[in-house]
Amino acid sequence: MKQAAAKSSLRRLCPNIDKEDGLETVLEIPIPEEMFATMGSNVTVRWQNMLTWMKAQTEDKLSSPAVSARLNELRFLLYLVGSPLIPLQVQLGHSIHRPVRDSSIEASTAKYIVQQYIAATGGPPALNAVESMCVTGQIKISASDFHQTEGVLEVKKTSEEIGGFVLWQKDPDLWCLEVVVAGCKVVCGSNGKLSWRHSSNQQTPISKGAPRPLRRFLQGLDPRATANLFLNAACIGEKIINDEECFILKLETSPAIREAQGGPNFEIIHHTIWGYFSQRSGLMVQFEDSRLLTMRTKDDNDIFWETSLESVMEDYKYVDGINVSHSGKTRVTVSRYGEQSSNHKRELEERWKIEEVDFNVRGLTAESFMPPSGLGKTPNTL
């Protein structure tokens, strides 16, 4: 893999505690050194605590109310911040060019801005040469409790959670993400026909839906997918982001896509995406999306949920001729309101750091992205 730094801050091997001369075990998901350091007073105790933590995910442990509540909270954080999806399918194939003819001024301007972005991230030959990708990194997630938006209430932050992730991709619709934070592991992926997500601690059915890209790809990791996404956008103006003058590209999810992704008890009212592209460098420095949906309760009341995510991409570095963002921050605001519900708001934040990126991984096939065996029995709930 291509090193993002001289020394990785992820721990990848677990020593054989039972046999001093035994072979070390490769961790499925590397964990941050900072996370490992909190597990005990010395290395031996830390590894023993970690093994205990990994083996603790049994049904009797999960039945404890305290443990169950803790895992539900971690799952909420990882689903909403660590592994959100985007409701638009990214164009398959390597084409990152659309004709400007018969386009409005806003649409043709957007296509020109996207072409500048393609050049800034390596150019068509480098981007089109990518067949697959593997990324490892670490994340830090913090969140507030739900608080009422009427009146002045103090927002109390929870403790910061630290974890690591591994991400594999082969073309836009073939991908798999494994992320672990504080003992909770979430695995999600897409095999080109459907996308799915579940937690290793989860006793409820696996959720699934139509194939969609992982939002993390559009946070500076996959320039070709980002370019293909915004080729259908419109340029709506300019804005200064972190002292950078940027063009604003906007994309609306169509009614047909919103209807297809709705469910029996909820409806997606809108989902809007914005990209902020630096006029100086051509790179995308901020990515936003906002979704509003309504849910019908058992009492036949409507409750509205609005989720807004704002990601800032930083530390762009070239890997095999492709300019990739190696760190950033995502802020999430979740609002709940309705006639029979008090207005509540919750704020979350994720900071990420990419440790290694490798393109064109050998031996990666479509079989590498097979969904869990029990997926066919579950409803379309993703």
mmCIF file of C-alpha atoms in Angstrom:
data_model
loop_
_atom_site.group_PDB
_atom_site.id
_atom_site.type_symbol
_atom_site.label_atom_id
_atom_site.label_comp_id
_atom_site.label_asym_id
_atom_site.label_seq_id
_atom_site.Cartn_x
_atom_site.Cartn_y
_atom_site.Cartn_z
ATOM 1 C CA MET A 1 0.000 0.000 0.000
ATOM 2 C CA LYS A 2 1.001 3.603 -0.566
ATOM 3 C CA GLN A 3 1.946 5.214 2.710
ATOM 4 C CA ALA A 4 0.279 8.488 3.587
ATOM 5 C CA ALA A 5 2.856 9.081 6.296
ATOM 6 C CA ALA A 6 6.259 7.736 7.261
ATOM 7 C CA LYS A 7 4.817 5.953 10.277
ATOM 8 C CA SER A 8 1.295 4.556 10.438
ATOM 9 C CA SER A 9 -0.738 5.247 13.581
ATOM 10 C CA LEU A 10 -2.820 2.108 13.069
ATOM 11 C CA ARG A 11 -2.079 -1.179 14.836
ATOM 12 C CA ARG A 12 -2.504 -4.172 12.509
ATOM 13 C CA LEU A 13 -1.156 -7.238 14.352
ATOM 14 C CA CYS A 14 -2.277 -8.940 17.552
ATOM 15 C CA PRO A 15 0.381 -11.019 19.367
ATOM 16 C CA ASN A 16 -0.310 -14.606 20.393
ATOM 17 C CA ILE A 17 -0.899 -14.199 24.137
ATOM 18 C CA ASP A 18 -1.309 -17.948 24.771
ATOM 19 C CA LYS A 19 1.940 -18.897 23.002
ATOM 20 C CA GLU A 20 4.893 -16.559 23.344
ATOM 21 C CA ASP A 21 6.546 -17.934 20.178
ATOM 22 C CA GLY A 22 3.255 -18.202 18.251
ATOM 23 C CA LEU A 23 2.518 -16.284 15.093
ATOM 24 C CA GLU A 24 0.844 -12.916 15.377
ATOM 25 C CA THR A 25 -2.741 -12.520 14.181
ATOM 26 C CA VAL A 26 -3.604 -9.969 11.495
ATOM 27 C CA LEU A 27 -6.524 -7.799 12.603
ATOM 28 C CA GLU A 28 -9.399 -7.664 10.102
ATOM 29 C CA ILE A 29 -9.737 -3.937 10.816
ATOM 30 C CA PRO A 30 -6.643 -2.023 12.004
ATOM 31 C CA ILE A 31 -7.271 -0.043 15.187
ATOM 32 C CA PRO A 32 -5.799 3.381 16.019
ATOM 33 C CA GLU A 33 -2.895 3.438 18.476
ATOM 34 C CA GLU A 34 -4.851 6.024 20.455
ATOM 35 C CA MET A 35 -7.719 3.558 20.872
ATOM 36 C CA PHE A 36 -5.332 0.735 21.845
ATOM 37 C CA ALA A 37 -3.629 2.940 24.470
ATOM 38 C CA THR A 38 -6.891 3.303 26.431
ATOM 39 C CA MET A 39 -7.284 -0.456 26.948
ATOM 40 C CA GLY A 40 -4.847 -0.964 29.819
ATOM 41 C CA SER A 41 -1.687 0.031 31.672
ATOM 42 C CA ASN A 42 0.729 -2.066 29.591
ATOM 43 C CA VAL A 43 0.853 -3.892 26.258
ATOM 44 C CA THR A 44 -0.021 -7.346 27.641
ATOM 45 C CA VAL A 45 -3.036 -6.062 29.576
ATOM 46 C CA ARG A 46 -4.202 -4.071 26.552
ATOM 47 C CA TRP A 47 -4.182 -7.104 24.273
ATOM 48 C CA GLN A 48 -5.930 -9.246 26.900
ATOM 49 C CA ASN A 49 -8.605 -6.568 27.306
ATOM 50 C CA MET A 50 -8.976 -6.299 23.557
ATOM 51 C CA LEU A 51 -9.443 -10.056 23.131
ATOM 52 C CA THR A 52 -12.021 -10.021 25.940
ATOM 53 C CA TRP A 53 -13.766 -7.120 24.236
ATOM 54 C CA MET A 54 -13.827 -8.978 20.901
ATOM 55 C CA LYS A 55 -15.238 -12.151 22.479
ATOM 56 C CA ALA A 56 -17.859 -10.294 24.535
ATOM 57 C CA GLN A 57 -20.359 -10.088 21.664
ATOM 58 C CA THR A 58 -22.489 -13.021 22.787
ATOM 59 C CA GLU A 59 -26.265 -13.153 23.180
ATOM 60 C CA ASP A 60 -26.152 -13.180 26.997
ATOM 61 C CA LYS A 61 -23.930 -10.095 27.011
ATOM 62 C CA LEU A 62 -26.093 -8.314 24.429
ATOM 63 C CA SER A 63 -29.252 -8.996 26.470
ATOM 64 C CA SER A 64 -27.997 -6.680 29.230
ATOM 65 C CA PRO A 65 -29.981 -3.390 29.055
ATOM 66 C CA ALA A 66 -26.868 -1.289 29.620
ATOM 67 C CA VAL A 67 -24.868 -3.095 26.926
ATOM 68 C CA SER A 68 -27.813 -3.105 24.526
ATOM 69 C CA ALA A 69 -28.379 0.642 24.939
ATOM 70 C CA ARG A 70 -24.690 1.329 24.430
ATOM 71 C CA LEU A 71 -24.533 -0.733 21.224
ATOM 72 C CA ASN A 72 -27.727 0.860 19.884
ATOM 73 C CA GLU A 73 -26.144 4.276 20.364
ATOM 74 C CA LEU A 74 -22.920 3.217 18.651
ATOM 75 C CA ARG A 75 -24.883 1.704 15.757
ATOM 76 C CA PHE A 76 -26.788 4.968 15.378
ATOM 77 C CA LEU A 77 -23.510 6.886 15.168
ATOM 78 C CA LEU A 78 -21.909 4.466 12.714
ATOM 79 C CA TYR A 79 -24.978 4.242 10.463
ATOM 80 C CA LEU A 80 -25.556 8.002 10.364
ATOM 81 C CA VAL A 81 -21.974 9.299 10.378
ATOM 82 C CA GLY A 82 -19.614 6.391 9.693
ATOM 83 C CA SER A 83 -21.373 4.704 6.760
ATOM 84 C CA PRO A 84 -24.129 6.845 5.196
ATOM 85 C CA LEU A 85 -25.151 6.226 1.583
ATOM 86 C CA ILE A 86 -25.991 8.641 -1.220
ATOM 87 C CA PRO A 87 -29.390 8.153 -2.966
ATOM 88 C CA LEU A 88 -27.962 8.539 -6.479
ATOM 89 C CA GLN A 89 -26.367 5.784 -8.526
ATOM 90 C CA VAL A 90 -23.024 6.859 -9.954
ATOM 91 C CA GLN A 91 -22.595 6.232 -13.684
ATOM 92 C CA LEU A 92 -20.901 2.935 -14.455
ATOM 93 C CA GLY A 93 -17.877 2.742 -16.731
ATOM 94 C CA HIS A 94 -14.980 5.118 -17.186
ATOM 95 C CA SER A 95 -16.661 7.960 -19.057
ATOM 96 C CA ILE A 96 -16.221 11.330 -17.316
ATOM 97 C CA HIS A 97 -17.292 13.543 -20.172
ATOM 98 C CA ARG A 98 -20.667 14.930 -21.181
ATOM 99 C CA PRO A 99 -21.410 17.205 -24.176
ATOM 100 C CA VAL A 100 -22.128 20.842 -23.345
ATOM 101 C CA ARG A 101 -24.525 21.292 -26.274
ATOM 102 C CA ASP A 102 -28.215 21.805 -25.482
ATOM 103 C CA SER A 103 -27.415 22.658 -21.846
ATOM 104 C CA SER A 104 -28.455 25.699 -19.844
ATOM 105 C CA ILE A 105 -25.826 28.216 -18.792
ATOM 106 C CA GLU A 106 -25.905 26.820 -15.224
ATOM 107 C CA ALA A 107 -25.511 23.220 -16.440
ATOM 108 C CA SER A 108 -22.772 23.977 -18.973
ATOM 109 C CA THR A 109 -20.881 26.017 -16.339
ATOM 110 C CA ALA A 110 -21.087 23.041 -13.977
ATOM 111 C CA LYS A 111 -19.648 20.737 -16.657
ATOM 112 C CA TYR A 112 -16.748 23.151 -17.179
ATOM 113 C CA ILE A 113 -16.061 23.252 -13.395
ATOM 114 C CA VAL A 114 -16.129 19.444 -13.268
ATOM 115 C CA GLN A 115 -13.579 19.275 -16.095
ATOM 116 C CA GLN A 116 -11.285 21.552 -14.059
ATOM 117 C CA TYR A 117 -11.796 19.235 -11.071
ATOM 118 C CA ILE A 118 -10.865 16.209 -13.198
ATOM 119 C CA ALA A 119 -7.644 17.940 -14.243
ATOM 120 C CA ALA A 120 -6.856 18.905 -10.626
ATOM 121 C CA THR A 121 -7.272 15.322 -9.388
ATOM 122 C CA GLY A 122 -5.004 13.729 -11.976
ATOM 123 C CA GLY A 123 -6.676 13.955 -15.383
ATOM 124 C CA PRO A 124 -8.703 11.402 -17.387
ATOM 125 C CA PRO A 125 -5.837 8.927 -18.080
ATOM 126 C CA ALA A 126 -4.990 8.524 -14.369
ATOM 127 C CA LEU A 127 -8.621 8.391 -13.211
ATOM 128 C CA ASN A 128 -9.700 5.983 -15.947
ATOM 129 C CA ALA A 129 -6.799 3.639 -15.117
ATOM 130 C CA VAL A 130 -8.303 2.879 -11.689
ATOM 131 C CA GLU A 131 -10.058 -0.498 -11.565
ATOM 132 C CA SER A 132 -10.200 -0.974 -7.795
ATOM 133 C CA MET A 133 -9.233 0.621 -4.506
ATOM 134 C CA CYS A 134 -8.415 -0.268 -0.883
ATOM 135 C CA VAL A 135 -8.350 2.370 1.865
ATOM 136 C CA THR A 136 -7.567 2.115 5.581
ATOM 137 C CA GLY A 137 -8.117 4.926 8.040
ATOM 138 C CA GLN A 138 -9.223 6.010 11.463
ATOM 139 C CA ILE A 139 -12.194 8.004 12.701
ATOM 140 C CA LYS A 140 -13.225 9.935 15.794
ATOM 141 C CA ILE A 141 -16.936 10.452 16.446
ATOM 142 C CA SER A 142 -18.636 12.651 19.035
ATOM 143 C CA ALA A 143 -22.302 13.560 19.496
ATOM 144 C CA SER A 144 -24.681 15.589 21.596
ATOM 145 C CA ASP A 145 -27.846 14.290 23.205
ATOM 146 C CA PHE A 146 -31.171 15.209 21.619
ATOM 147 C CA HIS A 147 -32.183 18.615 22.950
ATOM 148 C CA GLN A 148 -35.210 20.811 22.434
ATOM 149 C CA THR A 149 -34.712 23.576 19.893
ATOM 150 C CA GLU A 150 -37.154 25.939 21.600
ATOM 151 C CA GLY A 151 -35.525 27.904 24.403
ATOM 152 C CA VAL A 152 -31.878 27.911 25.397
ATOM 153 C CA LEU A 153 -30.617 24.482 26.429
ATOM 154 C CA GLU A 154 -27.028 23.405 26.931
ATOM 155 C CA VAL A 155 -25.831 20.815 24.426
ATOM 156 C CA LYS A 156 -23.918 18.120 26.286
ATOM 157 C CA LYS A 157 -21.334 16.254 24.221
ATOM 158 C CA THR A 158 -20.810 12.545 24.757
ATOM 159 C CA SER A 159 -17.307 11.157 25.081
ATOM 160 C CA GLU A 160 -15.360 10.881 21.861
ATOM 161 C CA GLU A 161 -15.369 7.442 20.241
ATOM 162 C CA ILE A 162 -12.304 6.252 18.320
ATOM 163 C CA GLY A 163 -12.131 3.539 15.689
ATOM 164 C CA GLY A 164 -10.760 2.321 12.377
ATOM 165 C CA PHE A 165 -12.094 1.203 9.008
ATOM 166 C CA VAL A 166 -11.184 -0.713 5.859
ATOM 167 C CA LEU A 167 -12.836 0.128 2.544
ATOM 168 C CA TRP A 168 -12.705 -1.942 -0.659
ATOM 169 C CA GLN A 169 -14.070 -0.899 -4.052
ATOM 170 C CA LYS A 170 -14.205 -2.335 -7.580
ATOM 171 C CA ASP A 171 -16.154 0.076 -9.815
ATOM 172 C CA PRO A 172 -18.836 2.307 -8.257
ATOM 173 C CA ASP A 173 -21.403 -0.403 -7.462
ATOM 174 C CA LEU A 174 -19.012 -3.015 -6.007
ATOM 175 C CA TRP A 175 -17.754 -1.986 -2.575
ATOM 176 C CA CYS A 176 -17.480 -3.114 1.044
ATOM 177 C CA LEU A 177 -16.823 -1.139 4.234
ATOM 178 C CA GLU A 178 -15.924 -2.556 7.651
ATOM 179 C CA VAL A 179 -15.731 -0.093 10.527
ATOM 180 C CA VAL A 180 -15.248 -0.759 14.236
ATOM 181 C CA VAL A 181 -15.693 1.730 17.087
ATOM 182 C CA ALA A 182 -15.632 0.914 20.807
ATOM 183 C CA GLY A 183 -16.599 -2.744 20.349
ATOM 184 C CA CYS A 184 -19.301 -2.152 17.750
ATOM 185 C CA LYS A 185 -18.574 -3.377 14.225
ATOM 186 C CA VAL A 186 -20.646 -2.361 11.209
ATOM 187 C CA VAL A 187 -20.264 -3.999 7.802
ATOM 188 C CA CYS A 188 -21.960 -2.617 4.705
ATOM 189 C CA GLY A 189 -21.536 -3.128 1.006
ATOM 190 C CA SER A 190 -22.953 -3.382 -2.495
ATOM 191 C CA ASN A 191 -22.687 -6.238 -4.997
ATOM 192 C CA GLY A 192 -24.005 -4.221 -7.959
ATOM 193 C CA LYS A 193 -27.587 -5.467 -7.565
ATOM 194 C CA LEU A 194 -28.362 -4.343 -4.021
ATOM 195 C CA SER A 195 -26.718 -2.620 -1.082
ATOM 196 C CA TRP A 196 -26.836 -3.944 2.479
ATOM 197 C CA ARG A 197 -25.748 -3.096 6.004
ATOM 198 C CA HIS A 198 -25.626 -4.839 9.367
ATOM 199 C CA SER A 199 -23.862 -4.815 12.704
ATOM 200 C CA SER A 200 -21.938 -7.744 14.187
ATOM 201 C CA ASN A 201 -23.746 -7.008 17.461
ATOM 202 C CA GLN A 202 -27.144 -6.770 15.803
ATOM 203 C CA GLN A 203 -29.894 -9.291 16.480
ATOM 204 C CA THR A 204 -32.390 -7.577 14.164
ATOM 205 C CA PRO A 205 -32.544 -8.452 10.428
ATOM 206 C CA ILE A 206 -29.961 -7.174 7.962
ATOM 207 C CA SER A 207 -31.186 -4.104 6.068
ATOM 208 C CA LYS A 208 -30.942 -3.862 2.291
ATOM 209 C CA GLY A 209 -31.888 -1.634 -0.634
ATOM 210 C CA ALA A 210 -31.007 -0.590 -4.170
ATOM 211 C CA PRO A 211 -27.283 -0.263 -5.042
ATOM 212 C CA ARG A 212 -25.980 3.138 -3.984
ATOM 213 C CA PRO A 213 -22.533 4.658 -3.451
ATOM 214 C CA LEU A 214 -21.047 5.122 -0.017
ATOM 215 C CA ARG A 215 -20.897 8.788 0.903
ATOM 216 C CA ARG A 216 -17.275 8.388 2.029
ATOM 217 C CA PHE A 217 -16.206 7.871 -1.613
ATOM 218 C CA LEU A 218 -17.386 11.411 -2.364
ATOM 219 C CA GLN A 219 -15.354 12.891 0.483
ATOM 220 C CA GLY A 220 -12.213 13.125 -1.636
ATOM 221 C CA LEU A 221 -11.482 9.409 -2.137
ATOM 222 C CA ASP A 222 -12.978 8.716 -5.566
ATOM 223 C CA PRO A 223 -12.569 11.682 -7.948
ATOM 224 C CA ARG A 224 -14.046 9.791 -10.916
ATOM 225 C CA ALA A 225 -17.280 8.992 -9.043
ATOM 226 C CA THR A 226 -17.448 12.587 -7.796
ATOM 227 C CA ALA A 227 -16.998 13.950 -11.323
ATOM 228 C CA ASN A 228 -19.684 11.649 -12.743
ATOM 229 C CA LEU A 229 -22.070 12.667 -9.953
ATOM 230 C CA PHE A 230 -21.713 16.420 -10.494
ATOM 231 C CA LEU A 231 -21.786 16.289 -14.308
ATOM 232 C CA ASN A 232 -25.584 16.476 -13.933
ATOM 233 C CA ALA A 233 -25.441 19.436 -11.519
ATOM 234 C CA ALA A 234 -26.072 23.147 -11.999
ATOM 235 C CA CYS A 235 -23.780 25.990 -10.949
ATOM 236 C CA ILE A 236 -25.823 28.221 -8.645
ATOM 237 C CA GLY A 237 -23.219 30.760 -7.510
ATOM 238 C CA GLU A 238 -20.070 31.308 -5.489
ATOM 239 C CA LYS A 239 -19.102 31.153 -1.804
ATOM 240 C CA ILE A 240 -15.964 31.542 0.314
ATOM 241 C CA ILE A 241 -15.111 28.320 2.196
ATOM 242 C CA ASN A 242 -12.124 28.463 4.582
ATOM 243 C CA ASP A 243 -10.717 31.510 2.753
ATOM 244 C CA GLU A 244 -11.119 29.730 -0.618
ATOM 245 C CA GLU A 245 -13.344 31.272 -3.287
ATOM 246 C CA CYS A 246 -15.501 28.397 -4.516
ATOM 247 C CA PHE A 247 -18.084 27.614 -7.177
ATOM 248 C CA ILE A 248 -21.278 25.980 -5.854
ATOM 249 C CA LEU A 249 -22.688 23.003 -7.762
ATOM 250 C CA LYS A 250 -26.155 21.771 -6.786
ATOM 251 C CA LEU A 251 -27.915 18.485 -7.543
ATOM 252 C CA GLU A 252 -31.509 17.512 -6.706
ATOM 253 C CA THR A 253 -32.668 13.917 -6.307
ATOM 254 C CA SER A 254 -35.500 13.242 -8.743
ATOM 255 C CA PRO A 255 -39.036 12.369 -7.533
ATOM 256 C CA ALA A 256 -38.718 8.921 -9.140
ATOM 257 C CA ILE A 257 -35.582 8.094 -7.117
ATOM 258 C CA ARG A 258 -37.134 9.445 -3.904
ATOM 259 C CA GLU A 259 -40.247 7.343 -4.447
ATOM 260 C CA ALA A 260 -38.205 4.216 -5.190
ATOM 261 C CA GLN A 261 -36.216 4.639 -1.978
ATOM 262 C CA GLY A 262 -39.236 5.319 0.219
ATOM 263 C CA GLY A 263 -40.929 2.702 2.381
ATOM 264 C CA PRO A 264 -44.375 1.704 3.669
ATOM 265 C CA ASN A 265 -44.034 3.960 6.716
ATOM 266 C CA PHE A 266 -41.851 6.786 5.418
ATOM 267 C CA GLU A 267 -41.534 9.127 2.456
ATOM 268 C CA ILE A 268 -38.466 11.065 1.301
ATOM 269 C CA ILE A 269 -39.600 14.631 0.625
ATOM 270 C CA HIS A 270 -36.309 15.939 -0.730
ATOM 271 C CA HIS A 271 -32.598 15.128 -0.914
ATOM 272 C CA THR A 272 -30.289 17.870 -2.178
ATOM 273 C CA ILE A 273 -26.511 17.693 -2.760
ATOM 274 C CA TRP A 274 -23.989 20.534 -3.016
ATOM 275 C CA GLY A 275 -20.314 20.532 -3.995
ATOM 276 C CA TYR A 276 -17.963 23.470 -3.379
ATOM 277 C CA PHE A 277 -15.062 23.584 -5.853
ATOM 278 C CA SER A 278 -12.063 25.874 -5.281
ATOM 279 C CA GLN A 279 -11.582 28.467 -8.016
ATOM 280 C CA ARG A 280 -7.840 28.430 -7.276
ATOM 281 C CA SER A 281 -7.021 24.696 -7.190
ATOM 282 C CA GLY A 282 -10.056 23.167 -8.896
ATOM 283 C CA LEU A 283 -10.439 20.661 -6.026
ATOM 284 C CA MET A 284 -13.669 20.023 -4.136
ATOM 285 C CA VAL A 285 -13.149 21.398 -0.632
ATOM 286 C CA GLN A 286 -16.643 20.852 0.803
ATOM 287 C CA PHE A 287 -19.479 18.390 0.177
ATOM 288 C CA GLU A 288 -22.977 18.774 1.618
ATOM 289 C CA ASP A 289 -26.267 16.964 1.428
ATOM 290 C CA SER A 290 -29.590 17.432 3.170
ATOM 291 C CA ARG A 291 -32.512 15.013 3.395
ATOM 292 C CA LEU A 292 -36.043 15.501 4.712
ATOM 293 C CA LEU A 293 -38.380 12.561 5.280
ATOM 294 C CA THR A 294 -41.703 12.018 6.984
ATOM 295 C CA MET A 295 -42.551 8.946 9.064
ATOM 296 C CA ARG A 296 -46.025 7.700 9.946
ATOM 297 C CA THR A 297 -46.288 6.563 13.590
ATOM 298 C CA LYS A 298 -48.505 3.822 15.032
ATOM 299 C CA ASP A 299 -50.898 6.580 16.156
ATOM 300 C CA ASP A 300 -51.211 7.742 12.520
ATOM 301 C CA ASN A 301 -49.236 10.923 13.155
ATOM 302 C CA ASP A 302 -46.521 12.333 10.904
ATOM 303 C CA ILE A 303 -43.053 13.021 12.309
ATOM 304 C CA PHE A 304 -40.475 14.802 10.161
ATOM 305 C CA TRP A 305 -36.767 13.974 10.269
ATOM 306 C CA GLU A 306 -34.247 16.295 8.628
ATOM 307 C CA THR A 307 -30.591 15.257 8.340
ATOM 308 C CA SER A 308 -27.893 17.625 7.084
ATOM 309 C CA LEU A 309 -24.275 16.531 6.535
ATOM 310 C CA GLU A 310 -21.403 18.906 5.795
ATOM 311 C CA SER A 311 -17.950 17.478 4.999
ATOM 312 C CA VAL A 312 -14.757 19.493 4.655
ATOM 313 C CA MET A 313 -11.920 17.773 2.752
ATOM 314 C CA GLU A 314 -8.285 18.579 3.535
ATOM 315 C CA ASP A 315 -4.721 17.342 3.058
ATOM 316 C CA TYR A 316 -4.874 16.405 -0.622
ATOM 317 C CA LYS A 317 -1.940 14.184 -1.655
ATOM 318 C CA TYR A 318 -1.082 12.338 -4.858
ATOM 319 C CA VAL A 319 -1.204 8.540 -4.847
ATOM 320 C CA ASP A 320 -0.282 6.896 -8.155
ATOM 321 C CA GLY A 321 -0.996 10.177 -9.948
ATOM 322 C CA ILE A 322 -4.420 10.705 -8.311
ATOM 323 C CA ASN A 323 -5.015 13.587 -5.895
ATOM 324 C CA VAL A 324 -6.796 12.134 -2.833
ATOM 325 C CA SER A 325 -7.976 13.899 0.333
ATOM 326 C CA HIS A 326 -6.288 12.318 3.379
ATOM 327 C CA SER A 327 -8.228 13.982 6.202
ATOM 328 C CA GLY A 328 -11.368 15.931 6.914
ATOM 329 C CA LYS A 329 -14.351 16.521 9.136
ATOM 330 C CA THR A 330 -18.092 15.880 8.797
ATOM 331 C CA ARG A 331 -20.687 17.734 10.857
ATOM 332 C CA VAL A 332 -24.170 16.271 11.070
ATOM 333 C CA THR A 333 -27.372 17.892 12.319
ATOM 334 C CA VAL A 334 -30.453 15.743 12.932
ATOM 335 C CA SER A 335 -33.765 17.512 13.579
ATOM 336 C CA ARG A 336 -37.070 15.920 14.543
ATOM 337 C CA TYR A 337 -40.377 17.776 14.539
ATOM 338 C CA GLY A 338 -44.099 17.265 13.969
ATOM 339 C CA GLU A 339 -47.562 18.156 15.251
ATOM 340 C CA GLN A 340 -47.514 15.536 18.006
ATOM 341 C CA SER A 341 -43.768 15.702 18.701
ATOM 342 C CA SER A 342 -41.611 18.282 20.415
ATOM 343 C CA ASN A 343 -38.934 19.810 18.219
ATOM 344 C CA HIS A 344 -35.611 18.135 18.956
ATOM 345 C CA LYS A 345 -32.155 18.499 17.520
ATOM 346 C CA ARG A 346 -28.950 16.504 17.717
ATOM 347 C CA GLU A 347 -25.452 17.394 16.546
ATOM 348 C CA LEU A 348 -22.708 14.923 15.615
ATOM 349 C CA GLU A 349 -19.177 15.214 14.314
ATOM 350 C CA GLU A 350 -16.754 12.823 12.658
ATOM 351 C CA ARG A 351 -13.081 13.489 12.031
ATOM 352 C CA TRP A 352 -11.245 11.092 9.770
ATOM 353 C CA LYS A 353 -7.687 10.447 8.695
ATOM 354 C CA ILE A 354 -6.654 8.238 5.792
ATOM 355 C CA GLU A 355 -3.604 6.125 6.608
ATOM 356 C CA GLU A 356 -3.106 4.203 3.363
ATOM 357 C CA VAL A 357 -4.547 4.120 -0.142
ATOM 358 C CA ASP A 358 -3.864 1.464 -2.757
ATOM 359 C CA PHE A 359 -5.264 1.409 -6.296
ATOM 360 C CA ASN A 360 -5.741 -1.572 -8.646
ATOM 361 C CA VAL A 361 -5.674 -4.307 -6.018
ATOM 362 C CA ARG A 362 -4.818 -7.706 -7.509
ATOM 363 C CA GLY A 363 -7.159 -10.623 -6.973
ATOM 364 C CA LEU A 364 -10.219 -8.502 -6.179
ATOM 365 C CA THR A 365 -13.250 -10.013 -7.976
ATOM 366 C CA ALA A 366 -17.027 -9.636 -7.861
ATOM 367 C CA GLU A 367 -17.136 -12.601 -5.446
ATOM 368 C CA SER A 368 -15.270 -10.428 -2.929
ATOM 369 C CA PHE A 369 -18.456 -8.362 -2.486
ATOM 370 C CA MET A 370 -20.984 -11.099 -1.812
ATOM 371 C CA PRO A 371 -23.683 -10.093 0.728
ATOM 372 C CA PRO A 372 -24.395 -12.087 3.924
ATOM 373 C CA SER A 373 -26.144 -15.414 3.404
ATOM 374 C CA GLY A 374 -29.302 -14.373 5.293
ATOM 375 C CA LEU A 375 -29.921 -11.271 3.201
ATOM 376 C CA GLY A 376 -32.590 -12.736 0.931
ATOM 377 C CA LYS A 377 -35.030 -13.187 3.835
ATOM 378 C CA THR A 378 -34.991 -9.551 4.898
ATOM 379 C CA PRO A 379 -37.238 -6.682 3.727
ATOM 380 C CA ASN A 380 -36.118 -3.657 1.737
ATOM 381 C CA THR A 381 -35.422 -1.337 4.670
ATOM 382 C CA LEU A 382 -32.068 0.349 3.979
#
